[in-house]
Structures are given as C-alpha cells and as structure tokens.
Amino acid sequence: MDRELYGREAVLDDGGLAARLVGLTRQGAARVAYEHGDDPPVTVFTGGRGMGKTALLKEVRNRYRGYTPLALLDCAHIEPPADHGPGWTPVTGALSELAVQLSPKVLAARPVRFPRLSLGLVAVASLAWSQEDDERARRDLQRLGPLLATVDATRGAAANWVGKVLAKLAATFAEASAPLAGLLAEATVETVLEEVFGRLQRASESWYGSYRNAGGRGKAGLQQLAIDFEQGGRRRREAEDFLVGALTEDLLTAYTGLRRGSRVGRPLLLLDNAHEPLGRQLVEPILRARSAEGRRDRVVVLATSRIRDHEGLRQATRTRLPETAHRAPCPRGTSVGSGILAVELTPLSPAQTRAAFDHHDPAGRTPAELSRAVHRLTGGRPLGVALLGRAAGEVPAELRAGLTPGGLLDLTVELREDAPPVPVAPTLLAELLPVRRPGPYAVLAATHDEESARMLAHARLQGESLDGDVALRVRDQLRAENWGEGPGHFVADPLLRALLLHRLRFEDGDHPRYAAWHAVHETLYRHYGPGPGPYRLHHGLALGRTEEAVAHLRETFPEQDVLGWLGRLRFIAAAPYPRERNRPGPDPRRAVALGQEPAGALPDGLDPETTALHLSVRRLLHAVWLLTDPLALPDDEVADRLAHELRRLSGRHLTGSGSLWDAAGHWPRDIRAWRELSLPPGRENGV
C-alpha cells in the first residue's frame, strides 16, 4: 500500500526521478524513457534525521517490488551471524543479503541468478576451516544455502551438498600444503560446481580469470581471491571490490544473457545510511568500474546519507529535491565521484504540512493554525509532521479544538494495530537522537553555549562519566548525528531542543515538583547571578519567576539603548515555559498579557506612573513569551495587545520612541508570518 509521503512527488510521481531511472512507473504500469541512457548516476538523498530518507526508499521498494529486481539494505545495521568464520565481513554479508533479495521472479521475467557471486562467497567462506572443527564449516556452508538457491533452488536449498563439500575438504586437509586458504577454496568451489551448478552456470567460474595473478584461469582467480581475503588490509579490500563486481555482473547477465527473458525496468539497489563505511564499500567499486572501465552495468543505485557534506560526496553533482521533478542532470567527469547525484531532501512546506494534518483530521476539527504551528516547531521535518499529525487525528473529536503543539507532545499515538500506543515525545526523540542515555542531553538542552553546558555538566552530571567531559561528549555526539550548531543554544535545532526539554520536565513523573527541571534551571539561574542579567532572568522565567524580569525591564526602560532593551526582552521571553501536562483551558500567560488577571502584589514604593509602566511591561513580557513559544498557538488578540503596549511605551520613552513604534508595527507581522521577532524591527532576515 502506498504511503502518504508529502513533498516527495519529485521522486515518486509517474514521471519523477525514480521512474526515469528505473524506466517504469509504479507497479510497472508503463514504460518511461531512461533519462541517463545506459549510464545512470548513483543517486544519494541527503538530509538529517527525520527528513524521510528511509521512508522514501521504502516507498520506492513498495512501488516497484514484484515488477523489477530490487533489494533494500540498511548499511548501519548488518548483523553478523553467531560464531561466524573470517569469511564473513559486513561486505560479504551485505552482498549475500542483496543477492537473495534481488533474486525472486518479477513480472514477465525469470528469477535473477547469482552464480559468480555465489562462487566468490563460497571461496572466501572456506577461510580458517579446520579438520578438527568441521562444525564451523557446516554452519558457514549452510548460511550460503539461500544464496546458492538463486542458482538452483532445488539443489541449493537442499543440505546434501554440504556433506559432500565436507568430505572433499577432509581429503584436502590430508594432502594440504601451504597456502591452505587457496586449496580449501578450490576444493569447496569444485564440489559446489558439481553438486549445485548446472552446465550453463559452470561457465561463470571463468569470470574470475580476470582477477589478479589468475592469467585467465577461473580456479586460479578464486584461489587468489581467497588468499587475498585472508591477508586482510588492502588485499581484502580488493577482493571485496571484486565481489561487488560479481554481483553487478550477475545482474547484467540477467539483462543481456541468452536466458534473460523479457525484462522491463532496471534492477534497484536501495542503500539506506550509505554514509556508513559499508555504504562506501558497496558503492565505490561500482563507480570505479563505471568511471575507469566504462562499465555499463544498468544497476540503479538509490542511497541515503545523513551527512550532507560527507567526503564521499565531494565531487558529486548537487541539486535539491524539487529540481529533480522533470530533469536531473549529472555530468560525468573523469573523477569517480562525478558519477554521484546528491539530492538534498527539502523540508515540507506549510501547505504540505496542512495536507498531512487534513489526511488525519478530514473533518477539520483541530485548530486552524495547528498545522502551521507544528510546521514552525518541526521545521517541516517529515518525521515530526507525520507523527504529530497522526497523534492529532487519534484524539477524540471533541477534544481536538484545544490542541497545541505542546499538547500533541503529551499524547500517545498508535503506530501499529498489534502494539499498544506509544508516547509521542519520547518516541520522536528516540528516532531523532538514538542514544543509549538521553538524560544528559535533556539536561544540557537548557544551556546556551559550550561554556554554560560544561558548567552545568560539572554541577549536575558528574556521575555520568568518569572518562572525560560530559558536555564535550554530548557536543561531539550531536555533531556526529549531524545536528547543526547555532548561536544562543547548546542544542540548536528547535524540535530536538523542545523534545529534550519535554523529557527534562516530564520524564521523572514527579508532578508537581518537577525536581529535575527546577534543579537544572536553578543551577543556571545562580550561575548567571547575582545581578539581574538577561541569562539569569531567562532561567527565572523558566522557573515561573516573572516579577524579577518585569522589574528589570521596567528599570532599564528609560535607557537610551532601546534596541538593546528590545533584544533583552526578546531573549528573556524565549525561556521555555514551565508547562503543566494536559492542562485544560487557555494558556495562563494569555490572561496576564491581556490584563485580565489581577496584578497582585506590586513592588513597594512605586508612584502611579511607574506602576502603570510596570504593569505595561508585565503585559508585554507575557505577550512576547506566549506568542514566540513554539509549543503554543498564535493568538491574534494577544498580538494586537502586544502592538498596543509597544505603542504606549513608545509614547513614554524620551529618545527611543521610533524603535518601539517600529516594533509595534513589525513584531505582530513577524508573529503572523511565523518569523522570529526581527531586530531592528522590520529587518528582513528576522535576526
């Protein structure tokens, strides 16, 4: 069943990139002209976690499975078999898995056979077998059964050939002289050829005659392959590269050989997390053969990379996803990397986010601005949009009108019918930051830079690591996960930071104490003391202490640097709100911003004019705090009150009335346009 992948039409449409590379529309409905002739580029989709790379590959698989040979492999998760011999490496394990996935019969075409790859993997599997431990040899051989079944399903899947190989090996051991690896490989290959391969497939042995030192003799090439594999290092890499070539040669033969059948559509290799070393070990031999040897293997490789600027992509042709909808040029130069087309996955647009929410809430019972607020929180990251949209759709209809982005994080969502619902925020966090212990990340998400993170780690996380600085370890892991860095926050991404702060506040379930939240912000509050600086007041707000910030902003209001005052207001009000989970009714900040809440106790000694200024600043601070909160919804009435308070303050200031007046005009526009409050007011980049 097709998934709803909004914003990915450039790849998935009937005339999209995948169709033009494969030569087929989805489900094999029609042929499509090949855009790159017989030389398709290796296409690498780039984007951080949650950008939909894996979902995109899975959807390509779903649309073409059964219509053209294909295989999907996660290069970050190749699990070694238990007690494997030295003939197993991530590369050989991956090649075997790819071949088994590529082999099944597809529409109007025979199954793909892999005789060359089978022989090569049989040869290297024999490494380190001994006469005293024939059980290891038996296990290694049986693991090759599914691969050999691609050559002959009736004989490869049976177990009797294993016993004959072991008998042949026993005789070889008795007569062996060094190098044993080559002799064992020869004996194993000979038996497999006799017992599993048919007459036509036995000719595939000769392909190994082109291996180094083989002199055109296939058996000699297979012996040398095993010897090189046993040596490790550069020689093993060369052997593995040759085995990758065996896979593509078998695929090419399926399309050009005498028994190819009627094939429409090219074979697909779908490699997820190809930025991992295994990804390069699979892709680069294909690229080198195409570049240096002019090879035309007809294999379409679609891969993903979490790291946009990965060194393997230095010479790639770069483009963005929407630009590939109709054409995707990839000029081939002399370098190996020029055969790569790097396609940057773009975030979903607000309209696409709206469509995703409409899909889950067709009756439109969620607040009109909820999808746009979720777009602001997630930055259009497809994983976040999809999960929060699904959560909104599962809420009882009568409760949807009160939803906010923060409220969505508090919910549970049913991802599978055969499993209980899971909590939204922890599930999304685990997908975006798959670390064993997210607790330290949640603590440090409250900080602003490396210096404050190291201070807080020293104060609150001393027990987390006895080996090195916890803050620097967290920083390096965030960099390794390709989370960008930015000013003002140790964790720069708004969605990741919001999820970590959600964990900090709610993970311990200690309502109403919120001990972890209070301890972290109290530590930072004291660190930035004793004077009422903006950082201290920022954390005071996170602790629910507003009056100190109001007093400071009132006292500094008459100063000449009005832009500095507006900047401090903006920074202080960017504090995370100490939210209550599942709290019904309007946000408490709203009543304060609109002047609907009693003023309560005021500082002593204020004259009427200063009292009026104090209350105006108080309303303004709460308005900015609410309107810029990524977990809240916009509020037109509060935005109008924000403009009103700024205009009133403009009339009070002796020298800086212009900047306050401009802010009264531009800040509500920034809020309604979902931008950061601009400073100076009206500056286009919003900074």
C-alpha atoms as one frame of an Amber mdcrd trajectory, in Angstrom:
protein
   0.000   0.000   0.000   1.336   3.442  -0.929   2.288   5.694   1.974   1.440
   9.369   2.137   4.819  10.972   1.508   4.025  14.628   1.089   6.611  16.726
  -0.685   8.328  13.722  -2.288   6.457  13.802  -5.593   9.624  14.742  -7.469
  10.867  11.197  -6.832   7.648   9.195  -6.701   5.409  10.626  -9.427   4.949
   8.643 -12.625   7.357  10.997 -14.385   9.535  11.508 -11.327  13.181  10.729
 -10.722  12.709   7.077  -9.715  10.590   6.336 -12.788  13.117   7.982 -15.131
  15.989   5.984 -13.645  14.200   2.623 -13.426  12.305   3.021 -16.702   8.937
   2.170 -15.176   6.083   3.948 -13.495   4.880   2.499 -10.191   3.582  -1.075
 -10.217   5.061  -1.466 -13.694   2.095   0.350 -15.220   4.015   1.925 -18.121
   7.477   2.353 -19.530   9.368   5.604 -19.034  12.268   6.839 -21.137  15.629
   6.459 -19.379  16.945   9.920 -18.568  20.595   8.891 -18.436  20.620   6.229
 -21.114  22.771   3.282 -20.098  24.788   5.277 -17.545  22.531   6.129 -14.573
  24.212   8.027 -11.733  24.347   6.760  -8.192  21.673   8.928  -6.577  22.213
   9.849  -2.931  19.411  11.523  -0.991  20.879  13.688   1.761  19.204  15.019
   4.891  19.343  14.841   8.659  17.390  12.523  10.906  13.666  12.683  10.413
  13.896  14.068   6.876  12.220  10.971   5.422  15.192   9.262   3.762  14.318
   5.755   4.946  10.612   6.263   4.293  11.414   7.364   0.743  13.486   4.254
   0.000  10.815   2.010   1.498   8.155   3.624  -0.652  10.275   3.131  -3.785
  10.602  -0.516  -2.762   6.856  -0.839  -2.203   6.053   0.640  -5.598   8.485
  -1.450  -7.636   8.594  -4.742  -5.730   7.453  -7.561  -7.985   7.994  -5.517
 -11.146  11.774  -5.221 -11.284  14.555  -6.878  -9.235  15.298  -4.838  -6.129
  16.882  -5.005  -2.698  16.819  -2.676   0.314  19.734  -2.753   2.750  20.441
  -0.649   5.840  24.204  -0.133   5.823  24.112   0.822   9.517  22.585  -2.468
  10.647  24.264  -5.522   9.181  24.145  -8.063  11.977  26.944 -10.635  11.982
  25.805 -14.254  12.324  26.677 -16.005  15.533  30.124 -17.603  15.593  30.892
 -16.733  12.003  34.208 -17.504  10.382  36.666 -14.971   8.918  34.994 -15.305
   5.529  32.146 -13.169   6.842  32.588  -9.406   6.759  29.964  -6.678   6.534
  30.611  -6.561   2.785  30.204 -10.293   2.150  27.188 -10.396   4.449  25.630
  -7.464   2.615  26.305  -8.950  -0.823  24.664 -12.229   0.133  21.627 -10.406
   1.510  21.346  -8.193  -1.577  21.509 -11.177  -3.917  18.816 -13.085  -2.048
  16.503 -10.040  -2.165  17.219  -9.401  -5.865  16.631 -12.977  -6.981  12.835
 -13.550  -6.845  10.868 -13.727 -10.056   9.294 -10.457 -11.179   6.528  -9.723
 -13.665   7.211 -11.335 -17.072  10.824 -12.195 -16.261  12.834 -15.101 -14.866
  14.420 -15.007 -11.410  17.892 -13.465 -11.307  20.666 -15.975 -10.676  23.930
 -15.160  -8.932  26.453 -17.857  -9.915  29.517 -15.574  -9.957  28.808 -14.053
  -6.576  28.000 -17.493  -5.154  31.358 -18.887  -6.227  33.243 -15.930  -4.788
  31.481 -16.097  -1.442  31.915 -19.875  -1.315  35.640 -19.402  -1.873  36.107
 -16.871   0.935  33.787 -18.763   3.294  36.370 -21.568   3.466  38.895 -19.433
   5.359  40.054 -20.841   8.711  38.163 -24.099   8.364  39.997 -26.913  10.052
  39.729 -30.679  10.106  39.164 -30.567  13.853  36.244 -28.138  13.584  34.081
 -29.235  10.711  31.015 -27.947  12.558  32.097 -24.362  11.803  32.440 -25.279
   8.141  28.989 -26.859   8.202  27.415 -23.699   9.701  29.193 -21.395   7.229
  28.108 -23.538   4.289  24.511 -23.749   5.443  24.384 -19.963   5.685  25.212
 -19.868   1.976  22.199 -22.041   1.166  19.799 -19.157   0.314  22.407 -17.625
  -1.985  23.152 -20.911  -3.758  19.412 -21.433  -4.117  19.405 -18.461  -6.501
  21.496 -20.637  -8.846  19.371 -23.761  -8.461  16.546 -23.661  -5.941  16.087
 -27.436  -5.900  19.711 -28.300  -5.186  20.980 -25.168  -3.430  18.306 -25.306
  -0.774  18.949 -28.988  -0.034  21.532 -29.940   2.575  23.161 -32.946   0.888
  25.742 -30.813  -0.945  27.101 -29.634   2.408  28.109 -33.175   3.388  29.868
 -33.703   0.066  31.797 -30.449   0.465  32.905 -31.511   3.947  34.051 -34.900
   2.613  36.066 -33.186  -0.134  37.587 -30.824   2.440  38.640 -33.737   4.649
  40.579 -35.226   1.743  42.119 -31.829   1.006  43.298 -31.410   4.589  45.097
 -34.742   4.384  47.054 -33.644   1.310  47.353 -29.945   2.071  50.419 -27.790
   1.776  50.518 -24.004   2.164  48.725 -21.811   1.330  45.783 -23.710   2.743
  43.253 -20.913   2.022  43.627 -21.322  -1.724  43.413 -25.132  -1.624  40.327
 -25.126   0.570  38.700 -22.564  -1.717  39.434 -24.724  -4.766  38.079 -27.864
  -3.142  34.933 -26.093  -1.948  34.281 -24.439  -5.294  34.800 -27.683  -7.219
  32.256 -29.516  -5.101  29.702 -26.720  -5.277  30.105 -26.572  -9.069  29.470
 -30.277  -9.325  26.617 -30.514  -6.835  24.701 -27.240  -7.235  25.579 -25.593
 -10.551  24.064 -26.695 -13.831  26.041 -26.937 -17.045  25.330 -23.352 -18.118
  26.169 -21.851 -14.747  29.550 -23.592 -14.515  30.902 -21.251 -17.170  30.594
 -18.399 -14.651  33.761 -19.684 -12.974  35.791 -18.320 -15.882  34.843 -14.748
 -14.906  37.368 -14.980 -12.063  40.128 -15.456 -14.633  40.370 -11.657 -14.738
  41.323 -11.476 -11.075  44.922 -10.569 -10.327  47.545 -13.277 -10.976  44.849
 -15.562 -12.424  46.098 -15.427 -16.030  42.614 -16.088 -17.378  42.126 -19.235
 -15.252  38.954 -19.072 -13.189  40.036 -21.567 -10.495  43.317 -19.705 -10.032
  41.400 -16.445  -9.639  39.162 -17.914  -6.972  42.174 -19.326  -5.132  43.895
 -15.931  -5.233  40.693 -14.227  -4.109  40.596 -16.423  -1.004  44.291 -15.843
  -0.294  43.894 -12.072  -0.621  40.816 -12.120   1.576  42.727 -13.979   4.267
  45.567 -11.417   4.190  43.262  -8.591   5.209  44.041  -4.901   4.703  44.335
  -3.608   1.150  44.260  -7.079  -0.383  40.990  -7.926   1.348  39.523  -4.639
   0.140  40.486  -5.527  -3.434  38.841  -8.946  -3.050  35.675  -7.380  -1.653
  35.569  -4.884  -4.517  35.788  -7.772  -6.983  32.890  -9.496  -5.237  30.803
  -6.321  -5.620  31.636  -6.567  -9.317  30.433 -10.177  -9.290  27.027  -9.016
  -8.041  26.658  -6.392 -10.776  27.965  -8.822 -13.433  25.321 -11.368 -12.485
  22.668  -8.658 -12.721  23.979  -7.541 -16.112  23.908 -11.115 -17.395  20.285
 -11.400 -16.323  19.521  -8.485 -18.646  21.786  -9.380 -21.571  22.350 -13.151
 -21.445  20.728 -15.820 -23.585  18.201 -16.674 -20.856  17.362 -13.139 -19.831
  13.651 -13.390 -20.622  11.605 -10.252 -21.202  12.881  -7.638 -18.749  11.446
  -4.149 -18.444  12.857  -1.838 -15.831  16.306  -1.769 -14.334  17.368  -3.504
 -11.112  17.303  -1.365  -7.993  19.810  -1.287  -5.133  18.358   0.738  -2.258
  21.084   1.503   0.294  19.994   3.271   3.472  22.603   5.024   5.645  25.174
   4.817   2.864  27.357   7.357   4.691  28.455   4.436   6.871  31.698   2.693
   5.806  29.763  -0.253   4.375  27.873   2.082   2.058  31.076   3.367   0.518
  32.460  -0.172   0.222  29.420  -1.152  -1.839  29.061   1.990  -3.954  32.628
   2.956  -4.775  33.563  -0.265  -6.659  30.523   0.291  -8.890  31.537   3.889
  -9.508  35.162   2.972 -10.222  34.141   0.321 -12.719  31.865   2.796 -14.476
  34.468   5.546 -14.493  37.730   3.696 -15.172  36.439   0.772 -17.227  33.457
   2.417 -18.893  31.274  -0.339 -17.483  27.543  -0.135 -18.139  26.013  -2.391
 -15.508  22.459  -0.976 -15.735  22.040  -1.055 -11.967  20.116   1.844 -10.427
  21.538   2.714  -7.021  19.414   4.908  -4.748  21.163   5.633  -1.472  20.768
   7.914   1.535  23.282   9.888   3.570  22.602  11.662   6.842  25.740  13.725
   6.303  25.242  16.261   3.536  28.929  17.152   3.289  30.259  13.609   3.544
  33.719  13.288   1.992  32.398  10.679  -0.417  30.154  13.350  -1.947  32.836
  15.984  -2.524  32.749  15.663  -6.315  29.064  14.860  -6.674  26.641  16.924
  -8.715  24.383  18.598  -6.159  20.750  19.543  -6.511  17.649  19.950  -4.360
  14.686  17.624  -4.415  12.136  19.871  -6.191  14.620  20.473  -9.028  14.605
  16.772  -9.956  10.895  16.571 -10.766  11.432  16.639 -14.546  15.187  16.525
 -15.130  18.191  15.592 -13.012  21.385  16.273 -14.992  24.568  14.667 -13.697
  27.513  15.500 -15.958  30.098  12.709 -15.834  33.688  13.874 -15.414  36.924
  11.951 -15.024  36.675  11.591 -11.239  34.939   8.642  -9.630  32.720  10.902
  -7.523  31.332  12.666 -10.570  29.066   9.675 -11.066  27.063  10.651  -7.966
  23.950  12.809  -7.991  23.454  14.187  -4.460  19.826  15.236  -3.957  19.139
  17.302  -0.853  15.781  16.426   0.686  13.919  19.631   1.450  11.569  20.186
   4.399   7.855  20.020   3.871   6.181  23.307   3.057   3.405  24.706   5.264
   0.877  23.606   2.618   2.238  20.053   2.632   2.100  20.011   6.436  -1.508
  21.181   6.232  -2.261  18.353   3.795  -0.739  15.836   6.205  -2.950  17.101
   9.038  -6.016  17.114   6.794  -5.308  13.477   5.975  -5.624  12.542   9.655
  -8.341  15.080  10.500 -10.508  15.346   7.364 -13.332  16.999   9.305 -11.012
  19.856  10.258 -11.738  19.776  13.984  -8.211  20.746  15.069  -7.416  24.460
  15.428  -6.910  26.165  12.074  -3.372  27.226  12.977  -2.254  23.912  14.482
  -0.590  22.539  11.350   1.268  25.812  10.787   2.420  25.825  14.404   3.626
  22.235  14.025   5.463  23.291  10.879   7.209  26.019  12.884   8.137  23.574
  15.646   9.380  20.812  13.338  10.862  22.994  10.620   8.914  20.833   8.177
  10.829  17.706   9.195   8.645  14.932   7.729   9.029  12.507  10.641   7.819
  15.109  13.132   4.978  16.257  10.895   3.793  12.694  10.289   3.873  11.624
  13.941   2.232  14.777  15.299  -0.376  14.716  12.535  -1.231  11.118  13.357
  -1.459  11.984  17.065  -3.859  14.846  16.292  -6.041  12.512  14.268  -6.293
   9.951  17.066  -7.508  12.427  19.700 -11.263  12.200  20.343 -13.008  14.665
  18.050 -14.485  16.693  20.905 -11.012  17.375  22.338  -9.274  18.420  19.129
 -10.263  22.085  19.311  -7.962  22.609  22.301  -4.833  21.058  20.816  -1.500
  22.867  20.736   1.930  21.635  19.602   2.875  21.182  23.246  -0.326  19.251
  23.857   0.488  16.947  20.943   3.807  16.059  22.576   1.895  14.950  25.684
  -0.240  12.425  23.784   0.165   8.781  22.891  -0.130   7.515  19.324  -0.928
   4.121  17.854   1.738   3.285  15.298   0.785  -0.361  14.829  -2.513  -2.146
  15.250  -0.823  -5.075  17.001   1.002  -2.928  19.573  -0.154  -0.581  22.341
   0.020   3.192  21.795   3.365   4.851  22.455   4.079   8.299  23.949   4.652
  10.878  21.224   7.556  12.909  22.627   9.804  10.001  23.741   9.101   8.103
  20.520  10.004  11.066  18.349  13.085  11.815  20.444  14.316   8.222  20.137
  14.021   8.467  16.341  15.823  11.785  16.089  18.501  11.081  18.702  19.068
   7.326  19.049  21.432   7.365  22.019  21.537   4.910  24.897  21.077   7.551
  27.628  19.257  10.725  26.548  19.188  12.093  30.106  22.409  14.142  29.866
  21.233  15.605  26.559  17.982  16.720  28.206  19.891  18.442  30.993  22.261
  20.260  28.641  19.434  21.318  26.298  18.671  24.061  28.817  22.063  25.719
  28.244  23.166  28.334  25.753  26.718  27.517  24.738  29.634  25.221  25.404
  30.773  27.181  28.457  27.414  27.000  30.231  26.997  23.354  29.194  30.330
  22.416  30.753  29.441  24.286  33.928  26.084  22.564  34.193  27.570  19.156
  33.432  30.121  19.659  36.199  27.344  20.617  38.623  24.634  18.118  37.662
  26.206  15.265  35.666  29.372  14.310  37.494  28.226  10.719  37.866  27.569
  10.270  34.143  31.158   9.714  33.075  34.483   9.118  34.740  36.287   9.481
  31.441  36.265  12.981  30.015  33.987  15.979  29.894  30.301  15.019  29.593
  29.366  18.248  27.810  32.046  17.764  25.179  30.986  14.156  24.676  27.398
  15.293  24.138  28.571  18.036  21.788  30.593  15.578  19.724  27.696  13.137
  19.524  25.362  15.878  18.317  27.903  16.759  15.652  28.279  13.111  14.678
  24.495  12.908  14.298  24.736  15.974  12.022  22.690  18.242  14.265  23.651
  21.780  13.319  25.080  24.323  15.723  23.763  27.836  16.222  24.073  30.854
  18.493  22.136  31.078  21.727  21.547  27.365  22.295  23.779  24.390  23.014
  21.158  22.266  21.204  20.395  24.428  18.193  17.539  22.582  16.475  14.172
  23.813  17.851  12.426  20.449  17.578  15.224  18.446  19.183  15.580  21.042
  21.935  11.824  21.032  22.609  11.786  17.234  22.868  14.757  17.186  25.226
  13.233  19.896  27.431   9.964  17.948  27.429  11.901  14.970  28.723  13.635
  17.109  31.342  10.312  18.338  32.696   8.093  15.282  32.462  10.260  12.152
  32.297  10.510  11.607  36.051   6.744  11.854  36.551   7.218  13.897  39.718
   4.357  16.361  39.238   4.042  18.901  40.781   7.669  19.111  41.941   9.422
  18.741  38.560  12.627  18.277  40.503  14.953  17.785  37.523  13.604  20.836
  35.715  13.900  23.012  38.810  17.387  21.780  39.662  18.743  22.476  36.179
  17.245  25.940  35.785  18.046  26.877  39.374  21.689  25.956  38.781  21.800
  28.129  35.672  19.904  30.931  37.416  22.532  31.052  40.146  25.388  30.690
  37.691  24.349  33.874  35.916  23.892  35.840  39.149  23.960  37.763  41.284
  22.858  40.700  39.118  19.641  40.575  37.070  21.244  39.905  33.686  19.194
  38.571  30.779  20.506  34.997  31.108  19.594  34.871  34.799  16.150  36.311
  34.106  15.648  33.863  31.218  16.058  30.951  33.609  13.998  32.724  36.244
  11.122  32.729  33.776  11.640  29.001  33.173  11.195  28.604  36.935   7.979
  30.645  36.859   9.554  33.742  38.442   8.341  36.626  36.320   8.438  39.644
  38.610  12.232  39.953  38.683  12.268  40.126  34.865   9.424  42.666  34.843
  11.217  44.841  37.398  14.488  44.715  35.452  12.819  45.627  32.153  10.905
  48.457  33.847  14.026  49.850  35.492  16.127  49.733  32.318  13.373  51.013
  30.034  14.408  54.703  30.207  17.956  53.945  28.979  18.944  55.246  25.548
  19.701  51.823  24.029  16.138  50.897  23.134  17.221  48.256  20.619  19.269
  46.621  23.373  16.198  46.713  25.623  14.060  45.076  22.934  16.750  42.449
  22.421  16.811  41.652  26.134  13.025  41.419  26.175  13.112  39.018  23.247
  15.829  36.853  24.810  14.299  36.693  28.285  10.897  35.802  26.827  12.436
  32.955  24.800  12.618  30.952  28.043  10.866  27.562  27.951   7.523  27.797
  29.690   7.098  25.607  32.825   4.092  23.870  31.308   1.652  21.578  33.070
   0.885  18.410  31.137  -2.656  18.065  29.765  -3.745  21.332  31.407  -7.249
  22.242  30.165  -8.292  25.731  29.170  -6.348  28.718  27.807  -2.677  29.324
  28.484  -2.242  31.234  31.797   0.058  33.723  30.065  -2.859  34.910  27.937
  -4.827  36.421  30.795  -1.753  38.293  32.028  -0.930  39.598  28.536  -4.488
  40.878  28.090  -4.605  42.458  31.533  -7.407  40.128  32.606  -5.607  38.803
  35.681  -5.368  40.798  38.922  -1.988  42.470  39.192  -1.323  41.004  42.605
   1.384  42.407  44.831   3.450  45.202  43.297   6.952  46.286  44.324   6.979
  48.757  47.175   7.409  52.476  46.585   6.078  52.803  43.050   4.312  56.013
  42.132   1.259  55.829  39.859   3.217  56.474  36.663   5.844  53.852  37.485
   3.094  51.436  38.474   1.475  51.919  35.064   4.854  51.300  33.381   5.402
  48.183  35.495   2.031  46.731  34.531   2.544  47.572  30.846   5.931  45.831
  30.799   4.391  42.874  32.600   1.703  42.531  29.946   4.270  42.947  27.168
   6.614  40.308  28.586   3.843  37.722  28.868   2.596  38.540  25.368   6.029
  38.004  23.832   6.566  34.872  25.925   3.307  33.354  24.692   3.467  34.472
  21.060   7.026  33.229  20.462   6.591  29.906  22.256   6.958  27.114  19.648
   4.699  24.870  21.765   1.808  27.371  21.760  -0.629  28.577  19.109  -0.680
  32.129  17.790  -3.287  34.443  19.244  -4.487  37.453  17.265  -5.931  39.199
  20.301  -2.653  38.893  22.187  -0.725  40.061  19.089  -2.939  43.147  18.909
  -2.340  43.783  22.610   1.414  43.422  22.006   1.235  46.182  19.396  -0.857
  48.329  21.733   1.625  48.020  24.619   4.592  48.835  22.377   2.858  51.946
  21.031   2.073  53.082  24.582   5.680  52.525  25.600   6.808  54.474  22.544
   4.945  57.496  23.906   6.696  57.105  27.256  10.274  56.971  26.023  12.136
  60.250  25.640  14.657  59.225  22.937  13.870  55.771  21.555  10.243  56.102
  20.568  10.970  55.287  16.906  12.283  51.776  17.550   9.379  50.978  19.882
   6.894  52.310  17.342   8.519  50.210  14.593   8.355  47.139  16.822   4.643
  47.780  17.366   4.161  47.561  13.604   6.606  44.830  12.679   6.527  42.370
  15.561   2.862  41.395  15.113   3.622  40.927  11.393   6.597  38.730  12.246
   4.401  36.627  14.519   1.657  36.253  11.919   4.288  35.354   9.308   5.766
  32.746  11.694   9.107  34.548  11.837  11.401  35.291  14.746  10.857  38.779
  16.104  13.052  40.998  13.918  15.672  43.253  15.430  15.926  46.034  14.410
  12.171  45.759  13.880  11.427  45.100  10.235  14.805  43.667   9.302  14.183
  41.112   6.564  16.189  38.202   7.943  14.372  38.440  11.242  17.542  38.464
  13.309
